[in-house]
């Protein structure tokens, strides 16, 4: 399978982008069309720690979770739902465990579909187990186990295949804590994309063979790490202007999945997905105010702007006053989707979209750049040098910096954020446009500075 | 875009903008640098995170007759003190601390290479990430801040088996142990470490933090003291130096 880089935008203008609609919708699972004119809740969950003890316990736990969600969805009249099972490590390390869980979940979903006609699909996200204690081990034995895991879930009922890959993380962890823009570009833009090119061609092969969907990835391991370290308004661990530069770069990385054959929906925690959608037109999952059970962010409404699936990221399965956690959160998601679907139905979608955007566009530099109008511009910067994975990532960073430097005065930034931005601009201005030069400089630097960096992970 | 627009101030408050200190980091640091003209450039280079300038400054001071080992406390630590103080006050951010800490470590190595006597650290701390857990960024921050404050750190890394933690404590005899866990599935290892240490008759403060960990959990085992943010690690080490016992530490750090 080949890599086909995107050289054009999927949408003629940013304003054409809207929730519930993708230029390339995806049919999946039991009667579902994602991005085909309506939004759908995507529920995420984690088993209680005790349930991981044996395979039997784990399968039972997921059966309970699945039944709870499906029951609540029909109780409130939700027309459609997606379930995402993010593997706990032992499920990926023992591929047949993942397969058995998928089969058990799918059987329950089929029963509900048969009885009520509820449209549904099951996403499985094996863990990226490609590391040993000290090093990433992206190629080799663990890769084979990971692929076996995909094969098992795909052949046992999973409709959508995803992963949160870790390529580039060892360098990114180092760079992010040191305001090192070149390191972020090398880690996320170059190393990350290189790994994505490899793994997504193989996942797509498995998906095709099993007639299921090669869905997509997220730069959780890098851009979300930056976002979490940046934290809330008062945290002082990382400038939010740098976190959003990492995010802009990450769009060029997440895009690579679709260039290697994935078709969407992209993963929920990829806050870069609006940028990706502007380029690839694939449906995307997003999370925000509904994922406060898992983490905090500063753009809880804004990220709904162009979502096709609306998710809660992850919640541990246990009881709440209103039912089990998965029931409470699936219900919240379903009502959000109902509201978006009403807006679509009544011709008010753009108004609702823009209200959600304005809620958070000026809250923080991150929301400002991810607002679809600016996200689109970052997308344009990426496709300009589509075929050079370094230059396109650099373009994204440069565009992000320019947009912030010339931002609407309604976006107030602290002096600290502005200084970090200025330093980032200087660093970017000082970078070469010669990709080979950049890569060889970085190899030398990070081999020396990052003990755990192993170029052979990237065939370098 | 629709024509919707808003005045953001009516719907949100940028508390960080409102609360920002009026002084710039450089101005604030200016006030804190030592006066000695051999020492000052070293402290400045630490603040800027410029490793080469640190080494240059140290060489000049040594050439002028200063004792390399004394320079660790008198110049490197003083520079780092400026960094820690401004970080605590919210004037500078973490990456500055990390870069300064890198520069300081390089400086310490240089000083050691110029002398035959070994420096005395303020105290030793063993740090680790719980067994089964690879989330190590919080731990790396803890390590950097401890080192930045002059403590000698033995960094066991991530996914560290309980046995290995206990062995390291026996071998290194630290003044305190830290643990980081980000998953509800891995934090239970702290209890096991606690029990094994007690069995061996070792009663050192064990500060535990990281995303999944909370005060209620840490309160369940005797040696545990909850650490909410990384900056609490050097604060606790300092408190131990000042003679606080486990109960006093819990009182200070269990604020919830
Ligand atoms: C980044 C990240 C990753 C990165 C980690 C990169 C790295 N090198 O650390 C990667 C991609 C590798 C990763 C992998 C996984 N992750 Co993860 N990850 C995160 C994420 C998004 C952010 C964590 C982070 O770095 N935060 C920033 C740091 C700075 O915060 P911190 O460590 O808490 O430290 C601060 C304080 O706590 C304190 N502190 C920390 N330690 C100590 C110690 C002391 C003594 C003191 C005083 C203070 C202190 O100091 C720091 C700053 O003040 C969280 C989301 C979340 N809500 O936390 C999920 C999260 C932790 N991951 C999760 C999961 C499930 C996983 C995986 C299992 C996913 C999978 N299916 O493969 C794997 C785990 C593999 C394993 N065996 O560990 C879950 C855990 C759920 C649970 N069971 O509890 C979370 C909560 C996401 C979620 N909502 O589902 N992850």
Coordinates of C-alpha atoms in Angstrom, one line a residue, chain A:
Chain A
X1 CA 0.0 0.0 0.0
X2 CA 1.3 3.4 -0.9
X3 CA 1.4 6.7 0.9
X4 CA -0.8 9.4 -0.7
X5 CA 0.0 12.8 0.7
X6 CA -2.8 15.4 0.7
X7 CA -1.9 18.3 -1.5
X8 CA -5.3 20.1 -1.4
X9 CA -7.8 21.1 1.2
X10 CA -11.0 19.0 1.5
X11 CA -13.1 22.1 1.9
X12 CA -13.2 25.2 -0.3
X13 CA -13.6 27.4 2.8
X14 CA -13.4 27.1 6.5
X15 CA -17.1 28.1 6.8
X16 CA -18.1 24.9 5.0
X17 CA -16.9 22.8 7.9
X18 CA -19.6 21.7 10.3
X19 CA -20.3 19.1 12.9
X20 CA -22.0 15.9 11.7
X21 CA -20.8 16.3 8.2
X22 CA -17.6 15.1 6.5
X23 CA -16.7 15.3 2.9
X24 CA -15.8 11.6 3.1
X25 CA -18.3 10.0 5.4
X26 CA -17.7 6.5 6.6
X27 CA -20.2 3.6 6.8
X28 CA -19.5 1.3 9.6
X29 CA -20.9 -1.3 12.0
X30 CA -24.6 -1.9 12.2
X31 CA -26.3 0.7 10.0
X32 CA -24.1 3.7 10.9
X33 CA -22.8 6.4 8.7
X34 CA -20.3 8.6 10.4
X35 CA -20.1 12.2 9.1
X36 CA -23.2 11.6 7.0
X37 CA -25.3 14.4 8.3
X38 CA -25.7 13.7 12.0
X39 CA -23.5 13.5 15.1
X40 CA -23.2 10.4 17.2
X41 CA -22.1 9.8 20.8
X42 CA -19.0 7.7 21.3
X43 CA -18.7 6.3 24.8
X44 CA -15.4 5.4 26.3
X45 CA -14.7 3.5 29.5
X46 CA -12.1 1.7 31.6
X47 CA -12.7 -1.5 33.6
X48 CA -12.2 -1.4 37.3
X49 CA -8.6 -2.3 38.3
X50 CA -9.8 -5.6 39.9
X51 CA -11.4 -6.7 36.7
X52 CA -8.1 -7.0 35.0
X53 CA -7.0 -10.0 37.0
X54 CA -8.2 -12.7 34.6
X55 CA -9.5 -12.9 31.1
X56 CA -12.9 -14.1 32.3
X57 CA -13.3 -11.2 34.7
X58 CA -12.3 -8.7 32.0
X59 CA -14.8 -10.1 29.4
X60 CA -17.6 -10.0 32.0
X61 CA -16.7 -6.4 32.9
X62 CA -16.9 -5.3 29.3
X63 CA -20.2 -7.2 28.8
X64 CA -21.7 -5.3 31.7
X65 CA -20.4 -2.0 30.4
X66 CA -21.8 -2.7 26.9
X67 CA -25.2 -3.8 28.2
X68 CA -25.4 -0.8 30.4
X69 CA -24.7 1.6 27.6
X70 CA -27.0 0.0 25.1
X71 CA -29.8 -0.2 27.6
X72 CA -29.5 3.5 28.5
X73 CA -29.3 4.5 24.9
X74 CA -32.6 2.8 24.0
X75 CA -34.2 4.1 27.3
X76 CA -33.6 7.7 26.2
X77 CA -34.3 7.1 22.5
X78 CA -30.8 7.8 21.2
X79 CA -30.8 6.7 17.5
X80 CA -27.1 5.8 17.3
X81 CA -24.0 5.1 19.4
X82 CA -20.4 4.1 19.1
X83 CA -18.5 2.3 21.8
X84 CA -14.8 2.6 22.1
X85 CA -12.8 0.0 24.0
X86 CA -9.3 1.3 24.7
X87 CA -7.3 -1.8 25.6
X88 CA -5.8 -2.2 29.0
X89 CA -2.2 -3.5 28.5
X90 CA -3.0 -7.2 29.1
X91 CA -5.7 -7.2 26.3
X92 CA -3.2 -6.1 23.7
X93 CA -0.3 -8.2 25.1
X94 CA -2.6 -11.3 24.9
X95 CA -4.2 -10.7 21.5
X96 CA -6.9 -13.3 22.0
X97 CA -8.1 -11.5 25.1
X98 CA -8.9 -8.4 23.0
X99 CA -10.6 -10.6 20.4
X100 CA -12.8 -12.2 23.0
X101 CA -13.8 -8.9 24.5
X102 CA -14.7 -7.6 21.0
X103 CA -16.8 -10.6 20.2
X104 CA -18.6 -10.4 23.5
X105 CA -19.4 -6.7 23.1
X106 CA -20.4 -7.1 19.5
X107 CA -22.9 -9.9 20.3
X108 CA -24.7 -7.6 22.8
X109 CA -24.7 -4.7 20.3
X110 CA -26.1 -7.0 17.6
X111 CA -28.9 -8.0 19.9
X112 CA -29.9 -4.4 20.6
X113 CA -29.6 -3.6 16.9
X114 CA -31.8 -6.5 16.0
X115 CA -34.4 -5.7 18.6
X116 CA -34.5 -1.9 18.4
X117 CA -32.8 -1.0 15.2
X118 CA -30.4 1.3 17.1
X119 CA -27.4 2.1 14.8
X120 CA -24.1 1.3 16.4
X121 CA -20.5 0.4 15.9
X122 CA -17.6 -0.8 18.0
X123 CA -14.1 0.8 18.0
X124 CA -11.2 -1.1 19.4
X125 CA -8.0 0.7 20.3
X126 CA -5.1 -1.6 21.2
X127 CA -2.5 -0.1 23.4
X128 CA 0.7 0.9 21.8
X129 CA 2.8 -1.8 23.6
X130 CA 5.9 -1.2 21.6
X131 CA 8.3 -0.4 24.4
X132 CA 10.3 -2.1 27.0
X133 CA 11.1 -0.6 30.4
X134 CA 13.5 2.0 29.2
X135 CA 13.3 2.3 25.4
X136 CA 10.7 2.6 22.8
X137 CA 10.8 -0.6 20.7
X138 CA 8.7 0.5 17.7
X139 CA 9.8 -2.3 15.4
X140 CA 10.4 -6.0 16.2
X141 CA 8.7 -8.6 18.3
X142 CA 6.2 -6.2 20.0
X143 CA 5.2 -4.9 16.7
X144 CA 4.2 -8.4 15.7
X145 CA 2.1 -8.8 18.8
X146 CA 0.4 -5.5 18.2
X147 CA -0.5 -6.5 14.7
X148 CA -1.8 -9.8 16.0
X149 CA -4.0 -7.9 18.4
X150 CA -5.5 -5.8 15.5
X151 CA -6.1 -9.0 13.6
X152 CA -7.9 -10.6 16.5
X153 CA -10.2 -7.6 17.2
X154 CA -10.9 -7.0 13.6
X155 CA -11.8 -10.6 13.0
X156 CA -14.0 -10.8 16.1
X157 CA -16.3 -7.9 15.8
X158 CA -14.5 -4.5 16.1
X159 CA -15.8 -2.3 13.3
X160 CA -13.3 0.6 13.7
X161 CA -9.5 0.1 14.3
X162 CA -7.5 2.8 16.1
X163 CA -4.4 3.3 18.1
X164 CA -2.6 6.1 19.9
X165 CA 0.9 5.7 18.6
X166 CA 4.0 6.8 20.4
X167 CA 6.5 7.4 17.6
X168 CA 8.7 10.4 18.5
X169 CA 7.6 10.5 22.1
X170 CA 11.1 9.9 23.6
X171 CA 12.4 13.1 22.0
X172 CA 9.2 15.0 22.4
X173 CA 9.2 14.4 26.2
X174 CA 12.6 15.9 26.3
X175 CA 11.9 18.8 24.0
X176 CA 8.6 19.9 25.5
X177 CA 10.2 20.4 28.9
X178 CA 12.9 22.6 27.4
X179 CA 11.0 24.9 25.1
X180 CA 12.9 23.2 22.3
X181 CA 11.0 23.9 19.0
X182 CA 13.4 22.1 16.8
X183 CA 13.1 19.0 19.0
X184 CA 9.3 19.2 18.9
X185 CA 9.4 19.4 15.1
X186 CA 11.8 16.5 14.8
X187 CA 9.9 14.4 17.3
X188 CA 6.3 15.0 16.3
X189 CA 6.7 16.1 12.7
X190 CA 9.5 13.9 11.5
X191 CA 9.8 10.8 13.8
X192 CA 6.1 10.6 14.6
X193 CA 5.1 10.8 10.9
X194 CA 7.7 8.2 9.9
X195 CA 6.3 5.8 12.4
X196 CA 2.7 6.5 11.4
X197 CA 3.5 5.9 7.7
X198 CA 4.7 2.4 8.7
X199 CA 2.1 1.3 11.1
X200 CA -1.0 2.7 9.4
X201 CA -0.2 0.9 6.1
X202 CA -0.2 -2.3 8.1
X203 CA -3.3 -1.6 10.1
X204 CA -5.1 -0.7 6.9
X205 CA -4.1 -4.1 5.4
X206 CA -5.6 -5.8 8.3
X207 CA -8.8 -3.7 8.1
X208 CA -9.2 -4.4 4.4
X209 CA -8.7 -8.1 4.9
X210 CA -11.4 -8.2 7.6
X211 CA -13.7 -5.8 5.8
X212 CA -13.7 -3.3 8.7
X213 CA -12.6 0.3 9.0
X214 CA -9.1 1.6 9.4
X215 CA -10.2 4.5 11.5
X216 CA -7.3 6.8 12.7
X217 CA -4.9 8.0 15.3
X218 CA -4.2 10.9 17.6
X219 CA -1.1 12.6 18.8
X220 CA -2.0 12.0 22.4
X221 CA 1.5 10.9 23.3
X222 CA 3.0 14.3 22.4
X223 CA 0.5 17.1 21.8
X224 CA -1.7 16.0 24.7
X225 CA 1.3 15.6 26.9
X226 CA 2.1 19.2 26.1
X227 CA -1.5 20.3 26.7
X228 CA -1.5 18.5 30.1
X229 CA 1.8 19.9 31.2
X230 CA 0.5 23.4 30.1
X231 CA -2.6 22.7 32.2
X232 CA -4.9 25.4 33.4
X233 CA -4.6 29.2 33.2
X234 CA -2.7 29.4 36.4
X235 CA -0.3 26.5 35.9
X236 CA 3.3 27.5 35.2
X237 CA 4.8 24.4 33.7
X238 CA 4.6 25.2 30.0
X239 CA 3.5 28.2 28.0
X240 CA 0.1 27.6 26.4
X241 CA 1.5 29.2 23.3
X242 CA 4.1 26.4 23.1
X243 CA 1.4 23.7 23.8
X244 CA -0.5 25.0 20.8
X245 CA 2.5 25.0 18.5
X246 CA 3.0 21.3 19.4
X247 CA -0.6 20.8 18.6
X248 CA -0.3 22.5 15.2
X249 CA 2.7 20.3 14.4
X250 CA 0.7 17.3 15.5
X251 CA -1.9 17.8 12.8
X252 CA 0.8 17.0 10.2
X253 CA 1.5 13.8 12.1
X254 CA -2.1 12.6 12.6
X255 CA -2.8 13.3 9.0
X256 CA -0.4 10.6 8.0
X257 CA -2.8 7.9 9.1
X258 CA -5.2 8.9 6.3
X259 CA -2.4 9.2 3.8
X260 CA -1.5 5.6 4.6
X261 CA -5.1 4.3 4.1
X262 CA -7.1 5.1 7.2
X263 CA -10.5 6.8 6.5
X264 CA -11.7 8.0 9.9
X265 CA -13.3 8.6 12.3
X266 CA -10.1 10.0 13.9
X267 CA -9.6 9.5 17.6
X268 CA -11.4 11.6 20.2
X269 CA -8.4 13.0 22.1
X270 CA -6.8 14.4 18.9
X271 CA -7.6 18.0 19.5
X272 CA -5.8 18.6 16.2
X273 CA -8.6 16.8 14.4
X274 CA -10.3 20.0 13.1
X275 CA -7.1 20.8 11.2
X276 CA -6.9 17.2 10.0
X277 CA -10.6 17.3 8.9
X278 CA -10.0 20.5 6.9
X279 CA -7.4 18.7 4.9
X280 CA -8.7 15.2 4.6
X281 CA -12.4 15.6 4.9
X282 CA -12.6 12.5 7.1
X283 CA -15.0 12.3 10.0
X284 CA -13.6 13.0 13.4
X285 CA -14.3 12.1 17.1
X286 CA -13.7 14.9 19.6
X287 CA -14.1 15.4 23.3
X288 CA -14.2 18.4 25.6
X289 CA -16.7 19.4 28.2
X290 CA -17.8 15.8 28.3
X291 CA -14.4 14.5 29.0
X292 CA -13.9 16.3 32.3
X293 CA -14.2 12.8 33.9
X294 CA -10.8 12.1 32.4
X295 CA -9.0 15.5 32.2
X296 CA -9.5 19.2 32.2
X297 CA -9.0 21.5 29.1
X298 CA -9.7 25.1 28.3
X299 CA -11.9 24.6 25.2
X300 CA -14.7 22.4 26.3
X301 CA -17.3 23.8 23.9
X302 CA -15.1 24.9 21.1
X303 CA -13.9 21.4 20.2
X304 CA -17.5 20.3 19.4
X305 CA -17.4 22.7 16.4
X306 CA -16.7 20.1 13.7
X307 CA -17.1 16.8 15.5
X308 CA -18.8 13.8 13.9
X309 CA -18.5 11.6 17.0
X310 CA -18.7 13.3 20.4
X311 CA -16.8 11.5 23.2
X312 CA -16.1 11.4 26.9
X313 CA -12.4 10.2 26.6
X314 CA -12.6 7.6 29.3
X315 CA -14.4 6.9 32.6
X316 CA -13.8 4.1 35.1
X317 CA -16.8 1.8 35.3
X318 CA -18.6 2.1 38.7
X319 CA -21.8 3.3 40.2
X320 CA -23.1 6.9 40.3
X321 CA -26.4 8.2 41.6
X322 CA -27.7 8.3 38.1
X323 CA -26.7 4.8 37.1
X324 CA -23.3 3.5 36.2
X325 CA -20.7 5.9 35.0
X326 CA -21.0 4.7 31.4
X327 CA -24.7 5.3 31.5
X328 CA -24.4 8.8 32.9
X329 CA -21.8 9.9 30.4
X330 CA -23.4 8.2 27.4
X331 CA -26.6 10.0 28.2
X332 CA -24.8 13.4 28.5
X333 CA -23.1 12.8 25.1
X334 CA -26.4 11.7 23.5
X335 CA -28.1 14.9 24.6
X336 CA -25.3 17.0 23.2
X337 CA -25.6 15.2 20.0
X338 CA -29.4 15.6 19.9
X339 CA -28.9 19.4 20.3
X340 CA -26.4 19.4 17.4
X341 CA -28.7 17.3 15.3
X342 CA -31.6 19.7 15.9
X343 CA -29.3 22.5 14.8
X344 CA -28.5 20.6 11.6
X345 CA -32.2 19.7 11.0
X346 CA -33.4 23.3 11.5
X347 CA -30.7 25.1 9.5
X348 CA -29.1 26.6 12.6
X349 CA -25.9 24.5 12.6
X350 CA -23.6 27.3 11.8
X351 CA -25.1 29.5 14.5
X352 CA -24.6 26.7 17.1
X353 CA -21.1 26.0 15.8
X354 CA -20.1 29.6 16.1
X355 CA -21.6 29.9 19.6
X356 CA -19.6 27.0 20.7
X357 CA -16.5 28.5 19.1
X358 CA -17.0 31.9 20.7
X359 CA -17.4 30.3 24.1
X360 CA -13.7 29.4 24.1
X361 CA -11.9 31.1 21.3
X362 CA -10.5 33.8 23.5
X363 CA -10.1 31.7 26.6
X364 CA -6.7 30.6 25.7
X365 CA -4.3 30.6 22.7
X366 CA -5.0 26.9 22.2
X367 CA -8.7 27.5 21.5
X368 CA -7.9 30.5 19.4
X369 CA -5.8 28.4 17.0
X370 CA -8.1 25.4 17.0
X371 CA -11.2 27.5 16.2
X372 CA -12.1 26.2 12.7
X373 CA -11.3 29.4 10.8
X374 CA -7.7 29.4 12.2
X375 CA -7.4 25.6 12.1
X376 CA -8.2 25.8 8.4
X377 CA -5.3 28.2 7.9
X378 CA -2.9 25.8 9.6
X379 CA -4.3 23.1 7.3
X380 CA -3.4 25.2 4.3
X381 CA 0.1 25.7 5.6
X382 CA 0.5 21.9 5.9
X383 CA -0.7 21.1 2.3
X384 CA 1.6 23.7 0.8
X385 CA 4.5 21.4 1.3
X386 CA 2.5 18.2 1.5
X387 CA 5.3 15.9 0.4
X388 CA 8.0 17.0 2.8
X389 CA 7.1 15.8 6.3
X390 CA 9.5 18.2 7.9
X391 CA 8.6 21.3 6.0
X392 CA 4.9 20.8 6.3
X393 CA 5.2 20.4 10.1
X394 CA 7.4 23.5 10.2
X395 CA 4.8 25.4 8.1
X396 CA 2.1 24.4 10.6
X397 CA 4.3 25.8 13.5
X398 CA 5.1 29.0 11.6
X399 CA 1.4 29.6 10.7
X400 CA 0.4 29.0 14.3
X401 CA 3.0 31.5 15.5
X402 CA 1.9 34.1 12.9
X403 CA -1.7 33.7 13.7
X404 CA -1.0 34.3 17.4
X405 CA 1.5 37.1 16.8
X406 CA -1.2 38.9 14.8
X407 CA -4.1 37.7 17.0
X408 CA -7.4 39.5 17.5
X409 CA -6.8 41.7 20.6
X410 CA -9.7 40.0 22.2
X411 CA -7.3 37.2 22.8
X412 CA -5.3 38.5 25.7
X413 CA -2.0 36.8 26.4
X414 CA 0.3 37.1 29.4
X415 CA 3.7 38.5 28.9
X416 CA 5.1 35.1 29.6
X417 CA 3.0 33.6 26.8
X418 CA 4.1 36.3 24.4
X419 CA 7.7 35.9 25.2
X420 CA 7.5 32.2 24.7
X421 CA 5.9 33.0 21.4
X422 CA 8.6 35.4 20.4
X423 CA 11.3 32.9 21.3
X424 CA 9.5 30.2 19.3
X425 CA 9.4 32.6 16.3
X426 CA 13.1 33.2 16.6
X427 CA 13.8 29.5 16.8
X428 CA 11.6 28.8 13.8
X429 CA 13.3 31.6 11.8
X430 CA 16.6 30.1 12.5
X431 CA 15.7 26.7 11.1
X432 CA 16.9 25.4 7.8
X433 CA 14.5 24.6 5.0
X434 CA 16.8 21.7 4.0
X435 CA 15.2 18.6 5.3
X436 CA 18.2 16.3 5.1
X437 CA 20.3 18.9 6.9
X438 CA 17.6 19.3 9.6
X439 CA 17.4 15.5 10.1
X440 CA 21.1 15.0 10.3
X441 CA 21.5 17.9 12.7
X442 CA 18.7 16.6 14.9
X443 CA 20.1 13.0 14.8
X444 CA 23.4 14.3 16.1
X445 CA 21.8 16.5 18.8
X446 CA 19.3 14.1 20.2
X447 CA 21.5 11.0 20.1
X448 CA 23.7 13.0 22.4
X449 CA 21.1 14.6 24.6
X450 CA 18.3 12.0 24.9
X451 CA 19.7 8.8 26.4
X452 CA 16.7 6.7 25.4
X453 CA 16.5 7.9 21.7
X454 CA 17.2 5.0 19.3
X455 CA 17.3 6.0 15.7
X456 CA 16.8 2.5 14.5
X457 CA 13.2 2.7 15.7
X458 CA 12.7 5.0 12.7
X459 CA 15.0 3.1 10.4
X460 CA 17.4 6.1 10.6

